[in-house]
Amino acid sequence: MLPTIEMQADAVVMIDQRKLPAQEIYVHCKTANEVARAIKTMVIRGAPAIGVAAAMGIALGMRRSKVSGTKQFAIDFTRLCEVMAETRPTAVNLFWAIERMKRTFSSAVLSGQSVEELKVRLDVEAQAIHDEDLASCQAMGQWGAEIVPEHARILTHCNAGALATAGYGTALGVIRAAAAQGKVQKVFADETRPFMQGARLTAWELVRDHIPTTVITDSMAGPLMRDGQIDLVVVGADRIAANGDFANKIGTYTVATMAKAHGVPFYVAAPLSTIDMKTPNGQSIPIEQRSAREVTHLGAIQLTPDGASVWNPSFDVTPHALVTGIITERGILRAPYHDSLRALFAE
Ligand code: MRU
């Protein structure tokens, strides 16, 4: 299993995803601010992994606090939660994890726990968020493998793998589980401009797992579908709205539209922590704009002339009408998503 992120005694340690696949370097974040910076600068990325990192960052920050009174400790805790919430706006897992840490904190304070006890409680909760995400991915994989046909040629976009989660992955979890059942002939990984999560990270994970992998540029998926070379698409999500619309890496909408046009089943794999029942539809999902440099440059190489402006939304929204099914750790949801999502949360 890939070590995406780990909480150690004096640091939150994560593999530097900006450096992969050329270098496998681990970053030791010794403060909560360093964790926040790591999320912002994409040392760690992917919706569930961002949530885990934020929880661990909060736990680390509070563990290192020298404050002895509960009142000041609570003020510092609230401030840290705010710092984490400002890192990236689209992946709801971030806000879900922060809310969970807040609930844990409040109930521990209400039961009269000391500062030292609160520190332990936050550590335990952050680790639980990590462990539960891993278990969710594995469960999702088992459900998702059921819809993968024999000899499947699967397309995925971005990286929804072990690196984007506590381990195993959402979309790549489905692919891993299906591959373990001998069902996967080949995976097509969209390179995923501009940050290249598909070419760099998805391909790296799949090659390590000996799953046959072909990297394509994003514009090649359409002709492959037209030529009958793709049996199934499975992607992750950063936020699923209450009606089933979802945000994922820029380019997902194009893939979903192509899949619909060519009759290719299009699945989204995501844990419940990615589902935001408070967001009614895709139009209400905040979309992060990232720096122009991600588009104008590839590493140190400038690709565009000085003076050209850039539009760089990190995500797009795919309408629910293009989604064949949503694979969760509790099973596969089908349309109408407004009803199936509501039923899932009513359970
Ligand atoms: O900008 P990123 O790399 O954080 O975007 C990641 C994605 O869009 C993933 O597909 C999504 O978070 C699902 S990860 C299981």
Coordinates of C-alpha atoms and ligand atoms in Angstrom, one line a residue:
M1 CA 0.0 0.0 0.0
L2 CA 1.3 3.5 -0.8
P3 CA 2.2 5.6 2.1
T4 CA 0.2 8.8 1.2
I5 CA 0.2 10.4 4.6
E6 CA 1.1 9.5 8.1
M7 CA 0.9 11.1 11.5
Q8 CA 4.1 10.8 13.5
A9 CA 5.0 12.0 16.9
D10 CA 6.5 15.3 15.8
A11 CA 5.2 15.7 12.2
V12 CA 2.6 14.9 9.6
V13 CA 4.6 13.1 6.9
M14 CA 3.4 13.0 3.3
I15 CA 4.8 12.0 -0.1
D16 CA 5.5 15.1 -2.2
Q17 CA 3.1 14.5 -5.1
R18 CA 4.5 17.4 -7.1
K19 CA 7.8 15.5 -7.5
L20 CA 6.3 12.2 -8.6
P21 CA 7.1 10.1 -10.6
A22 CA 10.7 11.4 -10.9
Q23 CA 11.4 11.5 -7.2
E24 CA 9.9 9.8 -4.1
I25 CA 10.4 12.4 -1.5
Y26 CA 8.6 12.7 1.9
V27 CA 7.8 16.1 3.3
H28 CA 7.8 16.4 7.1
C29 CA 5.3 19.1 8.2
K30 CA 6.2 20.1 11.7
T31 CA 3.5 22.7 12.2
A32 CA -0.2 23.0 11.2
N33 CA 0.7 26.0 9.0
E34 CA 3.1 23.8 7.1
V35 CA 0.3 21.2 6.6
A36 CA -2.0 24.0 5.3
R37 CA 0.7 25.1 2.9
A38 CA 1.2 21.6 1.7
I39 CA -2.5 21.3 0.9
K40 CA -2.5 24.7 -0.9
T41 CA 0.6 23.9 -3.0
M42 CA -0.5 20.4 -3.9
V43 CA 2.2 18.5 -2.0
I44 CA -0.9 16.5 -1.1
R45 CA -4.1 16.6 -3.2
G46 CA -7.2 14.7 -4.0
A47 CA -10.4 15.2 -2.0
P48 CA -10.2 12.5 0.7
A49 CA -6.5 13.0 1.2
I50 CA -7.0 16.8 1.7
G51 CA -9.5 16.0 4.4
V52 CA -7.2 13.6 6.2
A53 CA -4.3 16.1 5.9
A54 CA -6.4 18.9 7.4
A55 CA -7.5 16.7 10.4
M56 CA -4.0 15.6 11.0
G57 CA -2.7 19.2 10.7
I58 CA -5.2 20.4 13.3
A59 CA -4.3 17.5 15.6
L60 CA -0.6 18.3 15.2
G61 CA -1.0 22.0 15.8
M62 CA -3.0 21.5 18.9
R63 CA -0.6 18.8 20.2
R64 CA 2.2 21.3 20.0
S65 CA 0.3 24.0 21.8
K66 CA 1.9 25.2 25.1
V67 CA -1.3 26.7 26.3
S68 CA -2.6 25.3 29.6
G69 CA -6.1 26.8 29.9
T70 CA -9.1 25.3 28.0
K71 CA -10.4 28.7 26.9
Q72 CA -7.3 29.8 25.1
F73 CA -6.9 26.3 23.7
A74 CA -10.4 26.5 22.2
I75 CA -9.6 29.9 20.6
D76 CA -6.4 28.5 19.0
F77 CA -8.3 25.5 17.8
T78 CA -10.9 27.6 16.1
R79 CA -8.2 29.7 14.4
L80 CA -6.5 26.5 13.2
C81 CA -9.7 25.2 11.7
E82 CA -10.1 28.5 9.8
V83 CA -6.5 28.3 8.5
M84 CA -7.3 24.8 7.1
A85 CA -10.6 25.9 5.6
E86 CA -8.9 28.5 3.6
T87 CA -6.6 26.1 1.8
R88 CA -8.8 24.8 -1.1
P89 CA -12.5 25.5 -1.7
T90 CA -13.9 22.7 -3.9
A91 CA -13.3 19.4 -2.2
V92 CA -16.0 19.1 0.4
N93 CA -14.0 16.4 2.3
L94 CA -11.9 19.3 3.7
F95 CA -14.9 20.9 5.3
W96 CA -16.3 17.6 6.3
A97 CA -13.1 16.7 8.2
I98 CA -12.9 20.1 9.8
E99 CA -16.5 19.8 11.0
R100 CA -15.8 16.4 12.4
M101 CA -12.8 17.7 14.3
K102 CA -14.9 20.5 15.7
R103 CA -17.7 18.2 16.8
T104 CA -15.1 16.0 18.6
F105 CA -13.6 19.0 20.2
S106 CA -16.9 20.4 21.4
S107 CA -18.1 17.1 22.9
A108 CA -14.8 16.6 24.7
V109 CA -14.9 20.1 26.1
L110 CA -18.5 19.6 27.2
S111 CA -17.5 16.5 29.1
G112 CA -14.9 18.5 31.0
Q113 CA -11.7 17.1 29.5
S114 CA -8.4 18.8 30.2
V115 CA -6.1 20.3 27.6
E116 CA -3.9 17.2 27.6
E117 CA -7.0 15.0 27.2
L118 CA -8.2 17.2 24.4
K119 CA -4.9 16.7 22.5
V120 CA -5.2 13.0 22.7
R121 CA -8.9 13.1 21.6
L122 CA -8.0 15.2 18.5
D123 CA -5.1 12.8 17.6
V124 CA -7.4 9.8 17.9
E125 CA -10.1 11.5 15.7
A126 CA -7.6 12.4 13.0
Q127 CA -6.3 8.9 12.8
A128 CA -9.9 7.6 12.7
I129 CA -10.7 9.8 9.7
H130 CA -7.6 8.3 8.0
D131 CA -8.5 4.7 8.8
E132 CA -12.1 5.0 7.9
D133 CA -11.2 6.6 4.5
L134 CA -9.0 3.6 3.8
A135 CA -11.8 1.2 4.7
S136 CA -14.3 3.1 2.6
C137 CA -12.0 2.9 -0.4
Q138 CA -11.7 -0.8 0.0
A139 CA -15.4 -1.3 0.4
M140 CA -16.0 1.0 -2.7
G141 CA -13.6 -1.2 -4.6
Q142 CA -15.6 -4.3 -3.9
W143 CA -18.9 -2.7 -4.9
G144 CA -17.4 -1.2 -8.0
A145 CA -15.7 -4.3 -9.2
E146 CA -19.2 -5.8 -9.7
I147 CA -20.0 -3.4 -12.6
V148 CA -16.7 -4.0 -14.4
P149 CA -17.1 -6.4 -17.3
E150 CA -14.6 -9.2 -18.1
H151 CA -11.6 -7.9 -20.2
A152 CA -12.5 -4.4 -19.4
R153 CA -10.8 -1.4 -21.0
I154 CA -11.3 1.4 -18.5
L155 CA -10.8 5.1 -18.9
T156 CA -10.0 7.3 -15.8
H157 CA -9.3 11.0 -15.5
C158 CA -7.1 12.8 -13.0
N159 CA -5.8 10.7 -10.0
A160 CA -8.4 9.2 -7.7
G161 CA -6.0 6.7 -6.4
A162 CA -4.1 5.8 -3.2
L163 CA -2.4 9.2 -3.4
A164 CA -5.7 11.0 -3.4
T165 CA -7.0 9.1 -0.4
A166 CA -5.7 7.5 2.8
G167 CA -4.8 4.6 0.5
Y168 CA -6.2 2.2 -2.2
G169 CA -8.2 5.0 -4.0
T170 CA -11.8 5.6 -5.1
A171 CA -11.8 5.2 -8.9
L172 CA -8.5 3.4 -8.8
G173 CA -9.8 1.4 -5.8
V174 CA -12.5 0.1 -8.2
I175 CA -9.9 -0.6 -10.8
R176 CA -7.6 -2.3 -8.3
A177 CA -10.4 -4.6 -7.0
A178 CA -11.5 -5.5 -10.6
A179 CA -7.9 -6.2 -11.5
A180 CA -7.5 -8.5 -8.5
Q181 CA -10.5 -10.4 -10.0
G182 CA -8.7 -10.6 -13.3
K183 CA -11.2 -8.4 -15.1
V184 CA -9.0 -5.5 -16.3
Q185 CA -7.5 -5.7 -19.7
K186 CA -6.2 -2.2 -19.8
V187 CA -6.5 1.2 -18.2
F188 CA -6.4 4.4 -20.2
A189 CA -5.2 7.3 -18.0
D190 CA -6.0 10.8 -19.3
E191 CA -2.8 12.9 -18.7
T192 CA -5.0 15.6 -17.1
R193 CA -3.7 19.0 -18.1
P194 CA -2.5 21.2 -16.6
F195 CA -1.2 19.5 -13.4
M196 CA -0.8 16.1 -15.1
Q197 CA -2.2 14.0 -12.2
G198 CA -3.1 11.3 -14.7
A199 CA 0.2 11.0 -16.5
R200 CA 2.3 11.5 -13.4
L201 CA 0.3 9.9 -10.5
T202 CA -2.3 7.5 -11.9
A203 CA 0.2 5.9 -14.3
W204 CA 2.8 5.7 -11.5
E205 CA 0.3 3.9 -9.2
L206 CA -1.0 1.5 -11.9
V207 CA 2.4 0.6 -13.2
R208 CA 3.6 -0.2 -9.6
D209 CA 0.6 -2.5 -9.3
H210 CA 1.4 -4.2 -12.7
I211 CA -2.0 -3.1 -14.2
P212 CA -1.6 -2.5 -17.9
T213 CA -1.7 1.3 -18.4
T214 CA -1.8 3.5 -21.5
V215 CA -1.5 7.2 -21.0
I216 CA -3.3 9.4 -23.5
T217 CA -3.6 13.2 -23.8
D218 CA -7.0 14.5 -22.7
S219 CA -8.1 15.1 -26.3
M220 CA -7.7 11.5 -27.3
A221 CA -10.5 10.0 -25.2
G222 CA -13.2 10.9 -27.7
P223 CA -11.8 9.0 -30.7
L224 CA -11.0 6.0 -28.5
M225 CA -14.7 5.9 -27.4
R226 CA -15.9 6.3 -31.0
D227 CA -13.7 3.4 -32.0
G228 CA -15.1 1.1 -29.3
Q229 CA -11.9 0.9 -27.3
I230 CA -13.4 1.9 -24.0
D231 CA -15.9 -0.2 -22.1
L232 CA -16.3 1.9 -19.0
V233 CA -15.3 5.2 -17.5
V234 CA -14.7 5.6 -13.7
V235 CA -13.6 8.8 -12.1
G236 CA -13.5 10.3 -8.6
A237 CA -15.2 13.4 -7.3
D238 CA -14.4 16.5 -5.2
R239 CA -18.0 17.3 -4.3
I240 CA -21.3 15.6 -5.1
A241 CA -24.3 17.8 -4.8
A242 CA -27.7 16.6 -3.5
N243 CA -29.1 16.2 -7.0
G244 CA -26.1 14.0 -8.2
D245 CA -24.3 16.8 -10.1
F246 CA -20.6 16.6 -9.2
A247 CA -17.4 18.5 -9.4
N248 CA -14.2 16.8 -10.4
K249 CA -10.9 17.7 -12.1
I250 CA -11.2 19.9 -15.1
G251 CA -11.9 17.8 -18.2
T252 CA -14.3 15.4 -16.5
Y253 CA -17.3 17.1 -18.0
T254 CA -15.8 16.6 -21.5
V255 CA -15.2 12.9 -20.8
A256 CA -18.7 12.4 -19.5
T257 CA -20.2 14.1 -22.5
M258 CA -18.2 11.9 -24.8
A259 CA -19.2 8.8 -22.9
K260 CA -22.9 9.7 -23.2
A261 CA -22.5 10.4 -26.9
H262 CA -20.9 7.0 -27.5
G263 CA -23.0 4.9 -25.0
V264 CA -20.1 4.2 -22.7
P265 CA -21.1 3.7 -19.0
F266 CA -19.8 6.6 -16.8
Y267 CA -19.4 5.9 -13.1
V268 CA -18.3 8.2 -10.2
A269 CA -16.6 6.5 -7.2
A270 CA -16.7 8.6 -4.0
P271 CA -17.1 8.1 -0.2
L272 CA -20.0 9.6 1.7
S273 CA -17.6 12.3 2.9
T274 CA -17.6 13.7 -0.7
I275 CA -21.4 14.0 -0.8
D276 CA -22.6 17.4 0.2
M277 CA -26.4 17.3 0.8
K278 CA -26.3 21.0 1.7
T279 CA -25.3 21.9 -1.8
P280 CA -28.4 21.5 -3.9
N281 CA -26.8 21.3 -7.4
G282 CA -23.6 21.7 -9.4
Q283 CA -24.1 25.4 -10.0
S284 CA -23.7 26.0 -6.2
I285 CA -20.3 24.2 -6.0
P286 CA -17.4 26.7 -5.6
I287 CA -14.8 26.1 -8.3
E288 CA -11.2 26.8 -7.4
Q289 CA -9.2 29.0 -9.9
R290 CA -5.5 28.2 -9.8
S291 CA -2.5 30.1 -10.9
A292 CA -2.0 30.9 -14.6
R293 CA 1.5 29.5 -14.3
E294 CA 0.1 25.9 -14.2
V295 CA -1.0 26.5 -17.8
T296 CA 1.7 28.8 -19.1
H297 CA 4.5 26.5 -17.9
L298 CA 5.4 22.9 -17.7
G299 CA 8.0 22.8 -14.9
A300 CA 10.5 25.5 -15.8
I301 CA 9.5 25.5 -19.5
Q302 CA 7.3 28.3 -20.7
L303 CA 4.7 27.1 -23.2
T304 CA 2.8 30.2 -24.0
P305 CA 3.9 33.7 -25.2
D306 CA 4.1 36.5 -22.7
G307 CA 0.9 38.5 -22.9
A308 CA -1.5 35.6 -23.5
S309 CA -4.1 35.5 -20.7
V310 CA -5.1 32.2 -19.1
W311 CA -8.3 30.6 -17.7
N312 CA -7.5 27.9 -15.2
P313 CA -10.4 26.5 -13.3
S314 CA -9.2 23.5 -11.4
F315 CA -12.5 21.6 -11.6
D316 CA -15.6 21.4 -13.7
V317 CA -19.2 20.2 -12.9
T318 CA -20.7 17.2 -14.6
P319 CA -24.5 17.1 -14.6
H320 CA -26.1 14.1 -13.0
A321 CA -27.8 13.2 -16.3
L322 CA -24.5 12.0 -17.6
V323 CA -23.8 9.7 -14.7
T324 CA -24.6 5.9 -15.0
G325 CA -24.0 5.3 -11.2
I326 CA -22.3 6.6 -8.1
I327 CA -20.2 4.0 -6.4
T328 CA -20.0 4.5 -2.6
E329 CA -18.8 2.4 0.3
R330 CA -22.4 1.5 1.0
G331 CA -23.3 0.4 -2.5
I332 CA -24.0 1.8 -6.0
L333 CA -26.5 4.6 -6.3
R334 CA -28.7 5.0 -9.4
A335 CA -30.8 7.8 -10.8
P336 CA -32.9 9.6 -9.7
Y337 CA -29.9 10.7 -7.5
H338 CA -32.0 13.2 -5.6
D339 CA -33.9 10.3 -4.2
S340 CA -31.1 7.7 -3.9
L341 CA -28.8 10.2 -2.1
R342 CA -31.5 11.2 0.2
A343 CA -32.3 7.6 1.1
L344 CA -28.6 6.9 1.7
F345 CA -28.3 9.7 4.3
A346 CA -31.7 8.8 5.9
E347 CA -30.4 5.3 6.7
Ligands
MRU1 O1 -6.6 19.3 -7.8 P1 -6.6 17.9 -7.3 O2 -5.5 17.1 -7.8 O3 -6.8 17.9 -5.8 O4 -7.9 17.2 -7.9 C1 -8.2 15.9 -7.6 C2 -9.4 15.4 -8.3 O5 -10.1 16.1 -9.0 C3 -9.8 14.0 -7.9 O6 -10.3 13.3 -9.1 C4 -10.8 13.9 -6.8 O7 -10.3 14.7 -5.7 C5 -11.1 12.6 -6.4 S1 -9.9 11.9 -5.4 C6 -10.3 10.4 -4.8

